[in-house]
Coordinates of C-alpha atoms in Angstrom, one line a residue:
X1 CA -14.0 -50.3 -28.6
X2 CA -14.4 -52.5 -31.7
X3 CA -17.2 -54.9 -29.8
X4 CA -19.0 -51.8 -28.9
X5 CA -19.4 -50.8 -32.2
X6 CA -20.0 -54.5 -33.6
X7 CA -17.3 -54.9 -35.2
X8 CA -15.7 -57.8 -35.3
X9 CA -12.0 -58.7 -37.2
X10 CA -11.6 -61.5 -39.3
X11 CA -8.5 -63.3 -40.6
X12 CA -8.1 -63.6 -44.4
X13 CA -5.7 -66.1 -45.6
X14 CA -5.0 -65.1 -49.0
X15 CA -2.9 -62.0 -49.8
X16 CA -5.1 -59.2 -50.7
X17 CA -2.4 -57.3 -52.3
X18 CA -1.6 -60.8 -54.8
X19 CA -4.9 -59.8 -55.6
X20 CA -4.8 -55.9 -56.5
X21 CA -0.9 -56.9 -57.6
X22 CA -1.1 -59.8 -60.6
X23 CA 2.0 -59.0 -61.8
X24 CA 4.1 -58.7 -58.9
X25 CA 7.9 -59.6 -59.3
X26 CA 8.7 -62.7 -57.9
X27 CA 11.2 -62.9 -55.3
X28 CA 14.9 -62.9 -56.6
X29 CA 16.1 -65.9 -54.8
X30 CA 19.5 -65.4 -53.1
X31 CA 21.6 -68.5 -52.2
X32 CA 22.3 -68.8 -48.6
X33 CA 26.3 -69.5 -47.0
X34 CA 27.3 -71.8 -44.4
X35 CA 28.2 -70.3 -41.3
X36 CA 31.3 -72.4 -40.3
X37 CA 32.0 -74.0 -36.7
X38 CA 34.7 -72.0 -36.3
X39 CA 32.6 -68.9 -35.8
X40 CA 29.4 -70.9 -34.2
X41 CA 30.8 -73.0 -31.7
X42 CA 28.2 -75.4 -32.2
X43 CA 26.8 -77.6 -34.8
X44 CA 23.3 -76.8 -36.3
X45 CA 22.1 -80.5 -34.9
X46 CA 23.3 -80.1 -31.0
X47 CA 21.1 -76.6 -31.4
X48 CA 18.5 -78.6 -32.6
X49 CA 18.5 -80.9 -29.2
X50 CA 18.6 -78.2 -27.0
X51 CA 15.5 -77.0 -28.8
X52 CA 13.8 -80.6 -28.3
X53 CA 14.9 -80.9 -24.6
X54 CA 13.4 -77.5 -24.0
X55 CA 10.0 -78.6 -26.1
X56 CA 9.9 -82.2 -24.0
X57 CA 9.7 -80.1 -21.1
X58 CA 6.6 -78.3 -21.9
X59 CA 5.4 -81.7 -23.8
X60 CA 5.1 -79.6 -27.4
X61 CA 5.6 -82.1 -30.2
X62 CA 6.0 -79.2 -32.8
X63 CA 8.1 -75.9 -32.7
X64 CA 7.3 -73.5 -35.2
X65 CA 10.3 -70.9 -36.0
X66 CA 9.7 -67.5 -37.4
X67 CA 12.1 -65.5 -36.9
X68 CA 14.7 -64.9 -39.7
X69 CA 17.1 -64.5 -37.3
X70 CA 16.5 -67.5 -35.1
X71 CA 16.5 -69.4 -38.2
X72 CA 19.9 -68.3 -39.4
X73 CA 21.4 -69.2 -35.9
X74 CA 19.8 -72.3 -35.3
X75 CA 20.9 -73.6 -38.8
X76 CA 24.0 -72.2 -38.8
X77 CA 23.7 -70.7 -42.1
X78 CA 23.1 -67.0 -43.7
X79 CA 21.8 -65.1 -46.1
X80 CA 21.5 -61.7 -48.0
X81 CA 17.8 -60.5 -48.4
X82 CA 17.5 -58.2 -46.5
X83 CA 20.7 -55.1 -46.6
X84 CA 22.7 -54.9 -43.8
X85 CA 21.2 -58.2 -42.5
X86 CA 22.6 -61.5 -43.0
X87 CA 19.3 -63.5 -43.4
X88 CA 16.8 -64.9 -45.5
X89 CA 13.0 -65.8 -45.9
X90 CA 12.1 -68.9 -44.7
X91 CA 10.2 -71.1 -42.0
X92 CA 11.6 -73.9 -39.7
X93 CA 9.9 -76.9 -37.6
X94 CA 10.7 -78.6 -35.3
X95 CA 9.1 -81.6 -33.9
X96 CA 10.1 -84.3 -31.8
X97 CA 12.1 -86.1 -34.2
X98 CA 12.8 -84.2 -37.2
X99 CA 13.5 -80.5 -38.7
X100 CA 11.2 -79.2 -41.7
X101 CA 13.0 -76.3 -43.2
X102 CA 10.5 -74.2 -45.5
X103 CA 12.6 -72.3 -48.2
X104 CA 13.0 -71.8 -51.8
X105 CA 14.9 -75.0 -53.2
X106 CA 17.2 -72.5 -55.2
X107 CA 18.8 -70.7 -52.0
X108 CA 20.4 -74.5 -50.7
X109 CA 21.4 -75.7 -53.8
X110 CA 25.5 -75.3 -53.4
X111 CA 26.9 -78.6 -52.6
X112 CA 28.3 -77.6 -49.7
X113 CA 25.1 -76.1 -48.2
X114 CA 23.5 -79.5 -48.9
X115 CA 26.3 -81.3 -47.1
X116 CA 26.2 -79.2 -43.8
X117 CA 22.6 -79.5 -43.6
X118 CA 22.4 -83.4 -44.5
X119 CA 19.7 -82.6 -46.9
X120 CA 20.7 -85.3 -49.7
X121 CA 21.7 -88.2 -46.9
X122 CA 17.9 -87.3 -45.1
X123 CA 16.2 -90.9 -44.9
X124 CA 14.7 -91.0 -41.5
X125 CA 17.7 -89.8 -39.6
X126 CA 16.7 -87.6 -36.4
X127 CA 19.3 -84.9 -37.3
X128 CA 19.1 -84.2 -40.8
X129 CA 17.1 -81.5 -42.7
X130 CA 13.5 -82.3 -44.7
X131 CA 13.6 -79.6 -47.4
X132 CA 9.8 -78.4 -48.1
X133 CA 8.7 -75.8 -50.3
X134 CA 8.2 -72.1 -48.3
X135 CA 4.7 -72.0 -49.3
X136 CA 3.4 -75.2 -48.0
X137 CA 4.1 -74.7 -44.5
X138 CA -0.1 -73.7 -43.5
X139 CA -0.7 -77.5 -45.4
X140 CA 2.0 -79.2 -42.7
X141 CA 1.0 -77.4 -39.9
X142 CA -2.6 -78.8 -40.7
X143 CA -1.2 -82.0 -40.6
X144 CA 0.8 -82.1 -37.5
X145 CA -2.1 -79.9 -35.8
X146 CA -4.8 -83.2 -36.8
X147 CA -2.7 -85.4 -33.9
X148 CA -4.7 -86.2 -30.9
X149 CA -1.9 -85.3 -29.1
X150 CA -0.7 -82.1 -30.8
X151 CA 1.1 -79.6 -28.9
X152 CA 2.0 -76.5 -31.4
X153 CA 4.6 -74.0 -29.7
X154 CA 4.0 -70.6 -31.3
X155 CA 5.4 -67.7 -30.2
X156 CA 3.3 -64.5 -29.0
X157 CA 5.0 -62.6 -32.0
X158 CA 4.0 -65.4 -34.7
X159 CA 2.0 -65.0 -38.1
X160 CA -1.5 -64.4 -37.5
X161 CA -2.3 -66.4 -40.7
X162 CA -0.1 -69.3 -39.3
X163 CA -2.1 -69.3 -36.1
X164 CA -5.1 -70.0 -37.7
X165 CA -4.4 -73.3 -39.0
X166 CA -3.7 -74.5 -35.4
X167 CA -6.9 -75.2 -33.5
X168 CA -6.6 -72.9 -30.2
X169 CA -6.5 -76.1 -27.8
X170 CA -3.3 -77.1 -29.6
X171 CA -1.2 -73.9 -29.0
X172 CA 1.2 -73.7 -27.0
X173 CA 1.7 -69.6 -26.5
X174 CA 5.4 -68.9 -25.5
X175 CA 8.3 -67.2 -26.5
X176 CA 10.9 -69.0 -28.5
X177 CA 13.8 -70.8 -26.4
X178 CA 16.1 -69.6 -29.1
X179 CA 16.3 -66.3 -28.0
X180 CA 17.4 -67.7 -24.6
X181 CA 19.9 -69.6 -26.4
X182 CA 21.0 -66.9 -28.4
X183 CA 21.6 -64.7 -25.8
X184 CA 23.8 -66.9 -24.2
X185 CA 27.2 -66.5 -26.6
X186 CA 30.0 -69.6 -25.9
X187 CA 33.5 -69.0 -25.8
X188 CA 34.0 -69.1 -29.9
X189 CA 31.1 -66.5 -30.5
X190 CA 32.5 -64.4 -27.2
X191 CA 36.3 -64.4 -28.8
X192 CA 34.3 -63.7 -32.1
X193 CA 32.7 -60.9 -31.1
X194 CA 36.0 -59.4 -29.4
X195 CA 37.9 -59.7 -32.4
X196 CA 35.3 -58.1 -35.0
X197 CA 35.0 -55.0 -32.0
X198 CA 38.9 -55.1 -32.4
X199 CA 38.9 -54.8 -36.0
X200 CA 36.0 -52.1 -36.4
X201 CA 38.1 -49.6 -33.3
X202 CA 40.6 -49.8 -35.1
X203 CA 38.6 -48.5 -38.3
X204 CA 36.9 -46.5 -36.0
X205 CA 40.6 -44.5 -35.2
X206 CA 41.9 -44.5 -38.8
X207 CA 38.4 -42.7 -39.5
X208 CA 38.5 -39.8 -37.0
X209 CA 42.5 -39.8 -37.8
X210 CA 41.5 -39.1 -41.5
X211 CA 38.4 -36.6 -40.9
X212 CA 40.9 -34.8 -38.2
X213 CA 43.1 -34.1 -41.0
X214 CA 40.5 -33.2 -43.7
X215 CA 39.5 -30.7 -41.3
X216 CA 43.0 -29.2 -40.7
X217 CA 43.2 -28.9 -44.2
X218 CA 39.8 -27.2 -44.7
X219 CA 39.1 -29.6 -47.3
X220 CA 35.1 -30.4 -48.6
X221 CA 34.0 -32.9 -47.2
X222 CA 30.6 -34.0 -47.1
X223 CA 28.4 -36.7 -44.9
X224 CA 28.3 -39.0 -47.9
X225 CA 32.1 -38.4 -48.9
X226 CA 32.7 -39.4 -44.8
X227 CA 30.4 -42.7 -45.2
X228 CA 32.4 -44.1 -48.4
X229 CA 35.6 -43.4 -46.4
X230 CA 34.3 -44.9 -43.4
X231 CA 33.2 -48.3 -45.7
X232 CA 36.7 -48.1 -47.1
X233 CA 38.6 -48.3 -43.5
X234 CA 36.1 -51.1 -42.6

């Protein structure tokens, strides 16, 4: 409809709305939490393998990672930016041989934070973490996009404005592996997952107990007064 009409769409890569906006807030950094082994199952750096075996397959020497989700899992950390959701803004690459994590320096700077994610031992190592600033991920993709060789896995869902520093030869259009991986829970996330479903039925029947017997007692109760108590048995 839009070709019929000559009109074409074009992709701006500054903010429009930094630009109507000048005095925007900046964003209140939050400091992200390790997500121990004991709940995972798996350390951040075997995830990272899987990743690679799964991008040598396809011959992708980059892996761009999106998702705020994915991130959180892949890393094995969490944050607190977004309610009810324990993640955090941030951008993740993998290549071949190393891991470029794109966040605010402020939201990894607790010691132990540092020392799951190897970022002050990182010399060269395969499995450590290369801290970069969040907003200087368009530069590195430019650079990693300039090899010969290049082989960018995006996903279908990606930034637009990402996609645009990758020249359309170089991308490799597929859906993350991490969701695959996700999806499949081991044996510490399974007995995780059993346990928290344990704990909230049995907040669950404390709840109806308690709003069986407000009822009987003809007492006001109200949606909201129902939600605190429901946040109290949980």
């Amino acid at each position: 409809p839009l070709k019929e009409k000559n009109i074409t769409l074009v992709g701006v890569r500054e903010n429009l709305v930094d630009k109507v906006w000048p005095n925007r807030p900046t964003e209140e950094a939050k400091k992200v939490a390790v997500q121990p082994y004991k709940y995972t199952g798996k350390y951040w750096y075997d995830k990272v393998k899987d990743v690679q075996k799964e991008m040598k397959k396809v011959d992708a020497t980059a892996h761009v990672v999106q998702e705020l989700d994915s991130i959180a899992w892949l890393l094995n950390v969490r944050g607190k930016e977004i309610p009810y959701n324990p993640v955090f803004f941030a951008y993740v690459i993998v290549t071949v041989d190393k891991v470029l994590f794109f966040v605010n320096s402020s939201k990894i700077s607790d010691t132990e934070v540092q020392k799951h994610l190897q970022l002050s031992t990182c010399s060269g190592k395969t499995y450590c973490i290369t801290q970069m600033a969040y907003d200087s991920i368009a530069d590195e993709l430019k650079k990693l996009s300039a090899d010969d060789t290049a082989k960018i896995w995006l996903s279908p869902k990606d930034s637009h404005a990402l996609r645009l520093d990758v020249p359309t030869e170089k991308v490799y259009k597929e859906w993350s592996p991490i969701r695959l991986m996700k999806g499949k829970k081991n044996d510490v996330e399974l007995k995780g997952m059993r346990y928290a479903n344990l704990k909230d039925s049995v907040a669950l029947a404390e709840f109806f107990l308690y709003a069986e017997e407000q009822v009987k007692k003809k007492a006001k109760i109200t949606e909201l007064s129902l939600e605190k108590k429901m946040e109290e048995f949980r």
